[in-house]
XYZ file of C-alpha atoms in Angstrom:
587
model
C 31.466 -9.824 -46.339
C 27.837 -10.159 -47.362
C 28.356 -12.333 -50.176
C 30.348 -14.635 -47.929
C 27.124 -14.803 -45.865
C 24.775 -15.299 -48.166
C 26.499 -18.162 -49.681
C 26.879 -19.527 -46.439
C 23.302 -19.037 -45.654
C 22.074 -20.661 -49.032
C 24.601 -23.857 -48.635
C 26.580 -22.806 -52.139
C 29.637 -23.213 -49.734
C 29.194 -27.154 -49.478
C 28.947 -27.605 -52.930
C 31.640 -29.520 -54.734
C 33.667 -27.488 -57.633
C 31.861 -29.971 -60.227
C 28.520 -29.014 -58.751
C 28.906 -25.021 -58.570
C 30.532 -25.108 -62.281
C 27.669 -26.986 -63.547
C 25.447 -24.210 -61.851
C 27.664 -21.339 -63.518
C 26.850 -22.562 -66.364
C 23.093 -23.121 -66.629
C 23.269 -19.561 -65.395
C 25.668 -18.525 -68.321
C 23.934 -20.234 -70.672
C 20.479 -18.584 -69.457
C 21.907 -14.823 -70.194
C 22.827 -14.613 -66.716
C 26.508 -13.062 -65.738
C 28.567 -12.732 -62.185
C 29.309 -9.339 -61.400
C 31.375 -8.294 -58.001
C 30.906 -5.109 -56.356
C 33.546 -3.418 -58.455
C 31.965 -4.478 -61.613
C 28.477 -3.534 -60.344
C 29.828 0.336 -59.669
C 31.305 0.010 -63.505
C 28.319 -1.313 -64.957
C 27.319 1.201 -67.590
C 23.566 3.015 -66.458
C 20.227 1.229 -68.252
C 20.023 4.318 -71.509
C 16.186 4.061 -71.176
C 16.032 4.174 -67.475
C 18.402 6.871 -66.833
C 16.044 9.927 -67.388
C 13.092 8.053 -65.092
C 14.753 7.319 -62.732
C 15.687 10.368 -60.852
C 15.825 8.678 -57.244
C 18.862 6.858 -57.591
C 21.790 8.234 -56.396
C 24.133 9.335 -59.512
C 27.575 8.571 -60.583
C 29.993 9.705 -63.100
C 28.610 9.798 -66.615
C 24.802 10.177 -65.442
C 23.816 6.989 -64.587
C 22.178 5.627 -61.304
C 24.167 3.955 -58.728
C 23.251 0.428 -57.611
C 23.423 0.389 -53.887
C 24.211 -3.073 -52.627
C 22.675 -4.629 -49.203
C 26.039 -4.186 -47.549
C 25.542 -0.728 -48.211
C 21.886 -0.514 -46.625
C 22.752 -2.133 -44.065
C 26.145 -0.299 -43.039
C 23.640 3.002 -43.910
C 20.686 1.690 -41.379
C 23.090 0.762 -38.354
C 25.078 4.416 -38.886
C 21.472 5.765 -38.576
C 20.489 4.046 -35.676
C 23.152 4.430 -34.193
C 23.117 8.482 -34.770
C 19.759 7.946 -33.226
C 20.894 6.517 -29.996
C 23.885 8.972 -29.820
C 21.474 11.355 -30.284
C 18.883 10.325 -27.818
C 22.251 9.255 -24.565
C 23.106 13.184 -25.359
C 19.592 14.579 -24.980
C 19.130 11.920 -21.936
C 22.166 13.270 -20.498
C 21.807 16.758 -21.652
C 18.537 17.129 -19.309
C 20.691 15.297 -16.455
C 23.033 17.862 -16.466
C 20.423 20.843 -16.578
C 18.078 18.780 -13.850
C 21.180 19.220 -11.538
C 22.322 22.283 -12.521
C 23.210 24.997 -9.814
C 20.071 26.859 -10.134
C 18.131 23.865 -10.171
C 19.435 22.964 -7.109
C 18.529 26.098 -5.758
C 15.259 25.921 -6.711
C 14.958 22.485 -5.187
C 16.044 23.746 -1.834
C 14.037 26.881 -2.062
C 10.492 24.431 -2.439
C 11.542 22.310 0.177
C 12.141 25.087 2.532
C 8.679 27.026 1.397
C 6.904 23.821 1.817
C 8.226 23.257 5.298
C 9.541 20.067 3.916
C 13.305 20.278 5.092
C 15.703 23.507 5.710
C 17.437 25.431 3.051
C 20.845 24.340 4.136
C 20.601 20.524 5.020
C 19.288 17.846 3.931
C 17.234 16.989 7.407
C 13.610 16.152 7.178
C 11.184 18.412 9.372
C 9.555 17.008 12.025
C 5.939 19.232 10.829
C 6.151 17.222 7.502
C 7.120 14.079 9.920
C 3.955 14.510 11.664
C 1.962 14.715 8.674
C 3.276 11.373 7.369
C 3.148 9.574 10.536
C -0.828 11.022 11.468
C -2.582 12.109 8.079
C -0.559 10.065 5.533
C -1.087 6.943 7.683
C -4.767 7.674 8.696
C -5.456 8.285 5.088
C -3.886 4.903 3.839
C -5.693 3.229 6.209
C -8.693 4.586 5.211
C -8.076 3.763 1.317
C -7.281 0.295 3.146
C -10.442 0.196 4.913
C -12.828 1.315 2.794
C -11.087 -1.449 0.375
C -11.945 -4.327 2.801
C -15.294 -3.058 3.638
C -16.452 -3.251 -0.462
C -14.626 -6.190 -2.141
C -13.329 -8.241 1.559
C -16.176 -8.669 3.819
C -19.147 -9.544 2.152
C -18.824 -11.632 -0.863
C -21.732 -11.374 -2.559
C -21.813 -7.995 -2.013
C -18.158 -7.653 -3.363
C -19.240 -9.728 -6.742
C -22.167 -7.700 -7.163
C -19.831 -4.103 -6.947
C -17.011 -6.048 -9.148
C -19.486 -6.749 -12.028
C -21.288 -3.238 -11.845
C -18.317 -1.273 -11.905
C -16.521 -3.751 -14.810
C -19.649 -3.204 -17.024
C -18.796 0.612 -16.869
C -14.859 0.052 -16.875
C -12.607 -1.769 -15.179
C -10.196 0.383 -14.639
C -12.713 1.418 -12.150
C -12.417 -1.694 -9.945
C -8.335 -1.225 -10.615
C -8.346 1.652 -9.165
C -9.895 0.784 -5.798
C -7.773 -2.302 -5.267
C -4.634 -0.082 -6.127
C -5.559 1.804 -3.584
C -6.607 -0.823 -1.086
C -3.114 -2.016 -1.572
C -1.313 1.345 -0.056
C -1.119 0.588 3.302
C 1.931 -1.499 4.129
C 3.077 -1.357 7.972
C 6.141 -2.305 6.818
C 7.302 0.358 4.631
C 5.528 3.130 6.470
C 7.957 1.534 9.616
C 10.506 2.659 7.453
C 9.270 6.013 6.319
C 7.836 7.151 10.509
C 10.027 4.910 12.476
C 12.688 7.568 13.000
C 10.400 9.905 14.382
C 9.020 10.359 17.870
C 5.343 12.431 18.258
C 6.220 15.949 20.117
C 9.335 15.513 19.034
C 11.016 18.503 17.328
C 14.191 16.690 16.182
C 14.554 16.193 12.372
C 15.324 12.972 10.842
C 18.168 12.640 8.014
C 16.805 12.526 4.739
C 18.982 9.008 4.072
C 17.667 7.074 6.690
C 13.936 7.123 5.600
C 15.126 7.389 1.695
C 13.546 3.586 1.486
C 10.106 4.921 2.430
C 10.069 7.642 0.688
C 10.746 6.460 -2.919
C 8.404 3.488 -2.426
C 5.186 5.097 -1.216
C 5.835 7.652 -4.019
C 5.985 5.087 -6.439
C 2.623 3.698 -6.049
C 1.367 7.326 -5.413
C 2.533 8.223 -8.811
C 0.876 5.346 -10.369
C -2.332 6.801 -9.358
C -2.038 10.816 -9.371
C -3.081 10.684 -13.117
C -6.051 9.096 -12.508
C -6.832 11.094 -8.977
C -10.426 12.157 -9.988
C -11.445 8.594 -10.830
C -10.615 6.936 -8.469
C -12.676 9.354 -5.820
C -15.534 8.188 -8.919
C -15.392 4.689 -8.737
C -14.979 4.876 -4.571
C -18.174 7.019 -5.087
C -20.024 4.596 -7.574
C -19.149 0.954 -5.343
C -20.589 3.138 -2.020
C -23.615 3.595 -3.911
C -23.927 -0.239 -5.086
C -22.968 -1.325 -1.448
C -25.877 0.601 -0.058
C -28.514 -0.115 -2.547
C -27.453 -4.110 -1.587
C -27.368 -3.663 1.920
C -29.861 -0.504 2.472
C -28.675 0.727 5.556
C -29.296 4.113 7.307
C -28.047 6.697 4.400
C -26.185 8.648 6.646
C -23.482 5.811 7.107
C -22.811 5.445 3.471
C -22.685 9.675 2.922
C -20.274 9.823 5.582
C -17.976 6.722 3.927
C -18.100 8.852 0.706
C -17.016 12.048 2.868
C -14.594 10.656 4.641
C -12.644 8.656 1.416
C -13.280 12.108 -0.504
C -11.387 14.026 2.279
C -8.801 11.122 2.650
C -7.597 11.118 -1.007
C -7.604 14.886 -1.058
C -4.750 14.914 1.749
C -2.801 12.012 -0.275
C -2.952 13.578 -3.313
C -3.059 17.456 -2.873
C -0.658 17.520 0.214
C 1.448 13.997 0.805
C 2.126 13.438 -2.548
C 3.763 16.773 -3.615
C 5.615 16.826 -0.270
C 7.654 13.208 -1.055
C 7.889 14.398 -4.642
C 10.410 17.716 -2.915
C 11.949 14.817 -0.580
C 12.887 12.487 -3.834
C 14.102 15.152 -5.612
C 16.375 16.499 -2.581
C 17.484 13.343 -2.212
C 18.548 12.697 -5.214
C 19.551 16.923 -6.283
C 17.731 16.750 -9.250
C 15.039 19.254 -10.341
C 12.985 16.060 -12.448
C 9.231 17.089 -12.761
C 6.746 14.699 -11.746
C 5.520 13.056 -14.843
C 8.478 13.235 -17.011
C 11.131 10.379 -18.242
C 13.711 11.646 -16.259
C 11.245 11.785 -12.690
C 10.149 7.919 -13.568
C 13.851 6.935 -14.113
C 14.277 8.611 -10.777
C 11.869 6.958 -8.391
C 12.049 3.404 -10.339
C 9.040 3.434 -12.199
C 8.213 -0.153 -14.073
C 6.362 -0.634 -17.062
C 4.573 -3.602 -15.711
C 3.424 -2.057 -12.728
C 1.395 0.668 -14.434
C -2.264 0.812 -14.219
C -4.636 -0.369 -16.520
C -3.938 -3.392 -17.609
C -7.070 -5.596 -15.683
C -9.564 -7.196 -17.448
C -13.413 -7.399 -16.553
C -13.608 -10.654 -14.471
C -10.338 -10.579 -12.932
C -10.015 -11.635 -9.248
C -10.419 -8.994 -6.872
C -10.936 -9.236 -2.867
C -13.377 -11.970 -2.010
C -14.496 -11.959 -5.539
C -12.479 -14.984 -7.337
C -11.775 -15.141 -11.131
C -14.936 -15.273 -12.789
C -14.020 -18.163 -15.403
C -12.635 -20.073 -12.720
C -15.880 -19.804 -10.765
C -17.550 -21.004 -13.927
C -15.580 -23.731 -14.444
C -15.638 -25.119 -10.723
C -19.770 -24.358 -10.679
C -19.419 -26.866 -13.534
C -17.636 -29.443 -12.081
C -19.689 -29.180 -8.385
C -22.621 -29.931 -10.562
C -21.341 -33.544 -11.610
C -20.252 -34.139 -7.959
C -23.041 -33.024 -6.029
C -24.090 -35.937 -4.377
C -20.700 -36.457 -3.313
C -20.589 -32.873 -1.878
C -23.533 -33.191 -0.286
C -22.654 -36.074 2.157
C -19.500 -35.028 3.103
C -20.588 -31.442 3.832
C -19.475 -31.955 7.078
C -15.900 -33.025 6.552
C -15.833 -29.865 4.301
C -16.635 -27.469 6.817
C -14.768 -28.645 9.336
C -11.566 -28.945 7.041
C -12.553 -25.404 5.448
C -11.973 -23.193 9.279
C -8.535 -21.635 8.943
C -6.318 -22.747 11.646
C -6.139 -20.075 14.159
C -2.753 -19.270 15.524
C -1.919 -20.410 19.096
C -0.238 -16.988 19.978
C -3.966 -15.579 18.202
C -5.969 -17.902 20.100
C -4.422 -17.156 23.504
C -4.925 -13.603 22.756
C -8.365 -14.384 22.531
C -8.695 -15.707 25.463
C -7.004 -13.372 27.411
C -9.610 -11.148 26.145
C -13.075 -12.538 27.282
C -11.115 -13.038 31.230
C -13.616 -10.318 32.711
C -17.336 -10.609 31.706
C -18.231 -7.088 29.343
C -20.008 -5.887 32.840
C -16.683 -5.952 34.810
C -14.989 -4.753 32.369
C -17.415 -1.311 31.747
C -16.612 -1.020 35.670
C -13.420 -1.508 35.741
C -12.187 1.459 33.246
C -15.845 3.835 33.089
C -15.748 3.873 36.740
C -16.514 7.877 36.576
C -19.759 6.627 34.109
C -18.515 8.972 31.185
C -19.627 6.621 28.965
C -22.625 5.663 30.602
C -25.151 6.297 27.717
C -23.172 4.557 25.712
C -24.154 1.052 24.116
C -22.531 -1.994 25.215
C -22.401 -3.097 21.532
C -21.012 0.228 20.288
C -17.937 -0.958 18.387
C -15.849 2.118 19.511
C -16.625 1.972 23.301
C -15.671 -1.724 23.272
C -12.409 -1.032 21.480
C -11.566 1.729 24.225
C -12.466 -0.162 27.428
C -9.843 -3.011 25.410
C -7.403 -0.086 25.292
C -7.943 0.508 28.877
C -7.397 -3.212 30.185
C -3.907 -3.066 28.222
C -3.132 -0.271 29.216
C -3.963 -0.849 32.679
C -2.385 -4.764 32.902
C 0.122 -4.664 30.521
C 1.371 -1.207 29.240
C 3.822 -1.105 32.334
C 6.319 -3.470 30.044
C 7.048 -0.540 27.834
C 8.406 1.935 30.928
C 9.276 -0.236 33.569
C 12.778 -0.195 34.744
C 12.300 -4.239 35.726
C 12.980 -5.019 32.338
C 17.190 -5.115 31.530
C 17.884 -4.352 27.935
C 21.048 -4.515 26.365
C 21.988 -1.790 23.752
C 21.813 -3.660 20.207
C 23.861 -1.883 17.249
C 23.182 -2.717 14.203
C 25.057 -1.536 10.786
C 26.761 0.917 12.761
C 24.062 2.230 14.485
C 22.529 2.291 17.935
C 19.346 0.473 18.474
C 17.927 1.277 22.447
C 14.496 -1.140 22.601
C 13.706 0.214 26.298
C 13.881 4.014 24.719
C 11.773 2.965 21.454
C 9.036 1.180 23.974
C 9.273 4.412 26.412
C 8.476 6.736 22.910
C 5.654 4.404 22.129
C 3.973 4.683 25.529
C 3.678 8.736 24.349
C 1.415 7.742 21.737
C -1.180 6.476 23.875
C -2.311 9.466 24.675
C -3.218 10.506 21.269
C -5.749 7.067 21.226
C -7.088 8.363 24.742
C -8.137 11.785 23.132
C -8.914 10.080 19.777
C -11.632 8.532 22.086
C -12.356 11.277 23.853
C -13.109 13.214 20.480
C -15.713 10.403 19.998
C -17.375 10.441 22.964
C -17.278 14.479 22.720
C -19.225 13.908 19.147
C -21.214 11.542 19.999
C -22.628 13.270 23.188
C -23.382 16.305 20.609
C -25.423 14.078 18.019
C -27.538 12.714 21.096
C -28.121 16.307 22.264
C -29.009 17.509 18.993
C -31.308 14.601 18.219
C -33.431 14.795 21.311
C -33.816 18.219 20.326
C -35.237 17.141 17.006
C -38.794 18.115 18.257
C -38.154 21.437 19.428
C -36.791 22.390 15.612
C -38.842 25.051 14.084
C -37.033 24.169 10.797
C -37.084 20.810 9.534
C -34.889 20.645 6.498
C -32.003 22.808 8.352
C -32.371 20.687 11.372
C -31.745 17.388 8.928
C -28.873 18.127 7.474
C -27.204 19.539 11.259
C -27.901 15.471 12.272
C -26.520 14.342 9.266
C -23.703 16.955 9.724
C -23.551 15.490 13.171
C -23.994 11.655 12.185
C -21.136 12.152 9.836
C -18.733 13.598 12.656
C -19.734 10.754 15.093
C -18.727 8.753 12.640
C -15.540 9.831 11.274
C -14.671 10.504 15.050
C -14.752 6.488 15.677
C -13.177 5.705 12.586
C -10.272 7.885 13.978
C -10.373 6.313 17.418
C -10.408 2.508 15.963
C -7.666 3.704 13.511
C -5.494 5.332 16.456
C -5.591 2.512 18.334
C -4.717 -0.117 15.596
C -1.557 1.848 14.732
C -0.614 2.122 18.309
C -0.925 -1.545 18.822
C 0.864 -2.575 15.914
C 3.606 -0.664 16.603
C 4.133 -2.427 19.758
C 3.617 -5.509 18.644
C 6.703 -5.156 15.955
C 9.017 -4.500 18.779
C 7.533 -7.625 21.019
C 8.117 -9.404 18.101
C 12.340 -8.851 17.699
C 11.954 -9.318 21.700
C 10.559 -12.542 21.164
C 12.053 -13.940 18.488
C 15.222 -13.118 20.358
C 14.305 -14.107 23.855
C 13.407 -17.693 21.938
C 17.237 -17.534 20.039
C 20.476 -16.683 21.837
C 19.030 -13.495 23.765
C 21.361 -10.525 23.551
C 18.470 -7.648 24.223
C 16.913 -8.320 27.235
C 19.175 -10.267 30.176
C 16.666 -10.936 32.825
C 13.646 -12.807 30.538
C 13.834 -15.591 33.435
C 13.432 -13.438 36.511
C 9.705 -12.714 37.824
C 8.263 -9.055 37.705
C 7.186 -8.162 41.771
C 5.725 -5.269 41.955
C 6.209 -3.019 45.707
C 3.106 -1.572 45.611
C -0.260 -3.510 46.851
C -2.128 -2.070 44.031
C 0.295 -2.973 41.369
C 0.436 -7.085 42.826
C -3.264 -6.796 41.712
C -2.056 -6.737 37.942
C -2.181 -9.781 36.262
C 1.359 -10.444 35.317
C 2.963 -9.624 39.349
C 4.844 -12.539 39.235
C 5.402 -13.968 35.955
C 8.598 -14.050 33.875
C 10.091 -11.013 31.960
C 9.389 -13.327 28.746
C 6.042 -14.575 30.119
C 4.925 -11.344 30.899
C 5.957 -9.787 27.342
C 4.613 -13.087 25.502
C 0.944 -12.400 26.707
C 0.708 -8.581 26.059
C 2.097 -9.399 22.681
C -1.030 -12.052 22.850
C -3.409 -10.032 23.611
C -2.506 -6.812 21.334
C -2.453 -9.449 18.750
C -6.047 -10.387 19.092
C -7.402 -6.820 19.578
C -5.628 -5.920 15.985
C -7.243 -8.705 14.876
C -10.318 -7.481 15.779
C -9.834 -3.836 14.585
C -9.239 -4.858 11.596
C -11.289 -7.900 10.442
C -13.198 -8.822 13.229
C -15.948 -8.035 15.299
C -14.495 -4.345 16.155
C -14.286 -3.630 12.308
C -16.441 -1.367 9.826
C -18.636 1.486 8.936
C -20.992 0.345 11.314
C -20.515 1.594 14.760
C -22.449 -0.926 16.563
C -22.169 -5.199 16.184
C -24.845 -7.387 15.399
C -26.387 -9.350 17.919
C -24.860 -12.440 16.968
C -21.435 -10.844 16.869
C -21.815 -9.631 20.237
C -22.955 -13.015 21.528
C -20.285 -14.714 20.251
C -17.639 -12.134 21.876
C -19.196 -11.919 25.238
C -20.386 -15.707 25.430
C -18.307 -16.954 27.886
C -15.513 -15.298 29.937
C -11.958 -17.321 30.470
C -11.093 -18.020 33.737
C -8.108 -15.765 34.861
C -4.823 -17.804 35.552
């Protein structure tokens, strides 16, 4: 009862009779009377208030009926509750007609009309497979890129875009590090690992149901703001070059290239994994209502827009932070000062030994043997020894030349792994991976191809009997050169990482109880004389695998935050000193 807990809640319950009759009384005595509910529903109506007060609800006799707070509160939960009934049947009301037979149909027919999967299964196409696993990726890795190269590489260059593009919004600066954030090897493993280039086997919609829903996910949290973000990309290009003021033609081609990028992600990749979600699931949800966000998982929390100007982004660290530790260095710079030193020295990141021996591995032939040893037919002849994109082919070259043999040779015993019921062959997986590298070698080629064309065209520069039609044919050009090495650097990084997540399990399971491969002790001889000229004849099956995993590791490295890395196609000087400056000796 309500009474019951209001007394409690007021403490009349703990009074002693003498007390609470002592109490009655006062009241009593002060005109005051106890009524109980019954009493209160008798009580004759107030004769001057009756014809006023026309709200009240009205009993027998005309007067207005007292409700009680039992009774407003019994009244609110029945309406609430009538609510939520209300809202579970409408919820499940557009379940049922999301999954209905003709919306299932219609679900079927878009994925077949999109090329997206058949009519009658549930198998994914390997055209849409190829898309995912060469535009979707390129086009992440662009977003990833472009990410790096404004807010990761330069840090005063990364403050100075942060607090330009705040002062206008920062959503702005949201957006870009959203985006930046796309790319995850990981989860695109899951999504493309199924499927083989050239292949024209489809893949079961279940097994790459992980992949899908999450890269859809973070899609979604960006379609609505699709147009900014190709804005704000737009805006921190235009900050970046008026810091750095490089040639223009670099930082038109960035903007081209992102423009193009997003365009793919949004206009073709997106709507294709919203037709795979809602196969997978048989329900016709559109993107953008309640019922699509229930479907994918969408969070609250994870919604953009919620960053504040100043917020860390990249290199750039949180502003009141930095004003609080500028501060502090100020008291302590004496102290600073004579310990420099000790502060750079403890400041170098430890490199990784595996890292470090990759390194090494790398400088073994002097840049002049090297250019020898894989542009023996001079293709590349005219090419710059500090061109980023020649370098990163000639490194393609040596691996493929010393080291690529691991992933076909028959030298190498693997056992058949099966895991959660299903078969796992490492030798085939390594064997489908060697396939790729021809799509790096014409990724190259492509470059070379464009390149050749912008020389051509610029030594004709003179001959031009139109000036302003001949500029924009080399900035035409200049653009294509450059997009054409992008693509080469961003071929090859895939390629290499996609070995190196096999050597990985191979090594991590070589180093534990080693069920794949049963020979990691014996030496690799090789019958031919030209093959005991390659630098692992002779070394251990786990040897042998340890240093090409080395050495891929380093040249990733490289791609993508070292010396091999960025809008510019050739290094600086000093970068190229330090790669070149002193070969290893082989061993």
């Amino acid at each position: 009862m309500e009474f019951d807990k209001t007394r409690k809640a007021i403490g009349t319950d703990k009074l002693a009779s003498k007390d609470r009759k002592e109490i009655m009384q006062k009241l009593a005595g002060a005109g005051g009377q106890v009524l109980n509910e019954k009493s209160i529903r008798q009580a004759p109506s107030d004769p001057q208030g009756g014809a006023g007060n026309s709200g009240g609800r009205k009993a027998g006799g005309g007067g207005v009926d007292v409700r009680l707070p039992s009774e407003i509160a019994r009244e609110k939960n029945r309406l609430a509750q009538e609510k939520a009934a209300q809202a579970r049947q409408m919820r499940e009301s557009e379940d049922r007609e999301a999954r209905s037979f003709l919306n299932r149909f219609f679900i079927k027919l878009g994925c077949m009309s999109r090329g997206v999967t058949p009519f009658g299964s549930d198998m994914v196409k390997p055209g849409f497979l190829s898309l995912l696993n060469l535009d979707a990726k390129r086009a992440l890795m662009e977003c990833q890129i472009l990410g790096n190269d404004l807010f990761a590489n330069n840090r005063q260059t990364a403050i100075k875009i942060v607090k330009e593009l705040d002062a206008k919004n920062p959503l702005l600066v949201e957006l870009m590090e959203r985006a930046t954030s796309l790319y995850n090897r990981g989860e695109l493993g899951d999504l493309t690992g199924s499927y083989t280039p050239g292949s024209r086997k489809p893949v079961a919609l279940d097994s790459i149901r992980p992949g899908i829903f999450s890269l859809l996910r973070k899609l979604y949290y960006l379609r609505p703001y699709a147009e900014t973000y190709t804005i704000a990309a737009e805006m921190a290009i235009d900050i970046q070059q008026s810091i750095e003021k490089k040639h223009a033609g670099l930082y038109t081609a960035k903007k081209k290239k992102i423009r193009q990028e997003w365009r793919i992600l949004m206009d073709s990749i997106y709507p294709g994994l919203v037709l795979l979600a809602q196969r997978a699931e048989m329900k016709r949800a559109e993107s953008g209502s309640r019922l699509f966000e229930e479907m994918i998982g969408v969070l609250e929390e994870d919604r953009i827009g919620k960053r504040k100007p100043g917020d860390p982004v990249g290199a750039v660290p949180d502003e009141k932070k930095t004003t609080e530790d500028a501060g502090a260095a100020d008291e302590t710079a004496a102290d600073a000062e004579s310990d420099e030193s000790d502060a750079e020295q403890s400041a170098k990141p430890e490199i990784p030994r595996e890292l470090e021996f990759g390194y090494k591995i790398m400088r073994i032939y002097p840049l002049a043997a090297l250019r020898k040893k894989h542009d023996n037919k001079d293709e590349f002849k005219s090419f710059s020894e500090r061109d980023k994109v020649f370098l990163s082919m000639l490194f393609f070259r040596e691996f493929e030349e010393e080291y690529s043999f691991i992933l076909t040779t028959p030298k190498i015993e693997f056992e058949i792994q099966y895991q959660g019921g299903a078969k796992i062959d490492y030798h085939q997986k390594l064997s489908d991976l060697f396939q790729e590298s021809r799509m790096v070698e014409d990724a190259f080629k492509n470059y070379q191809h464009a390149t050749l064309e912008l020389r051509k065209a610029s030594d004709d520069t003179h001959k031009a009997a139109n000036y302003v039609e001949q500029s924009k044919k080399m900035e035409k050009l200049e653009g294509k050169a450059g997009n054409a090495g992008q693509e080469a650097r961003t071929q090859l990084l895939d390629y290499s990482e996609k070995i190196i997540d096999i050597f990985k399990i191979l090594i991590d399971d070589m180093r534990s109880d080693g069920t794949i491969i049963l020979n990691k002790d014996k030496p690799i001889n090789f019958d031919l004389e030209r093959d005991k000229r390659k630098r692992l004849h002779g070394k251990a099956v786990k040897d042998a695998i340890m240093q090409a995993y080395c050495y891929l590791l380093a040249l990733t490295e490289r791609l993508r935050n070292g010396d091999l890395y960025g809008g510019v196609i050739e290094m600086s000087p000093e970068e190229f000193a330090e790669a070149f400056q002193s070969p290893a000796t082989p061993n």
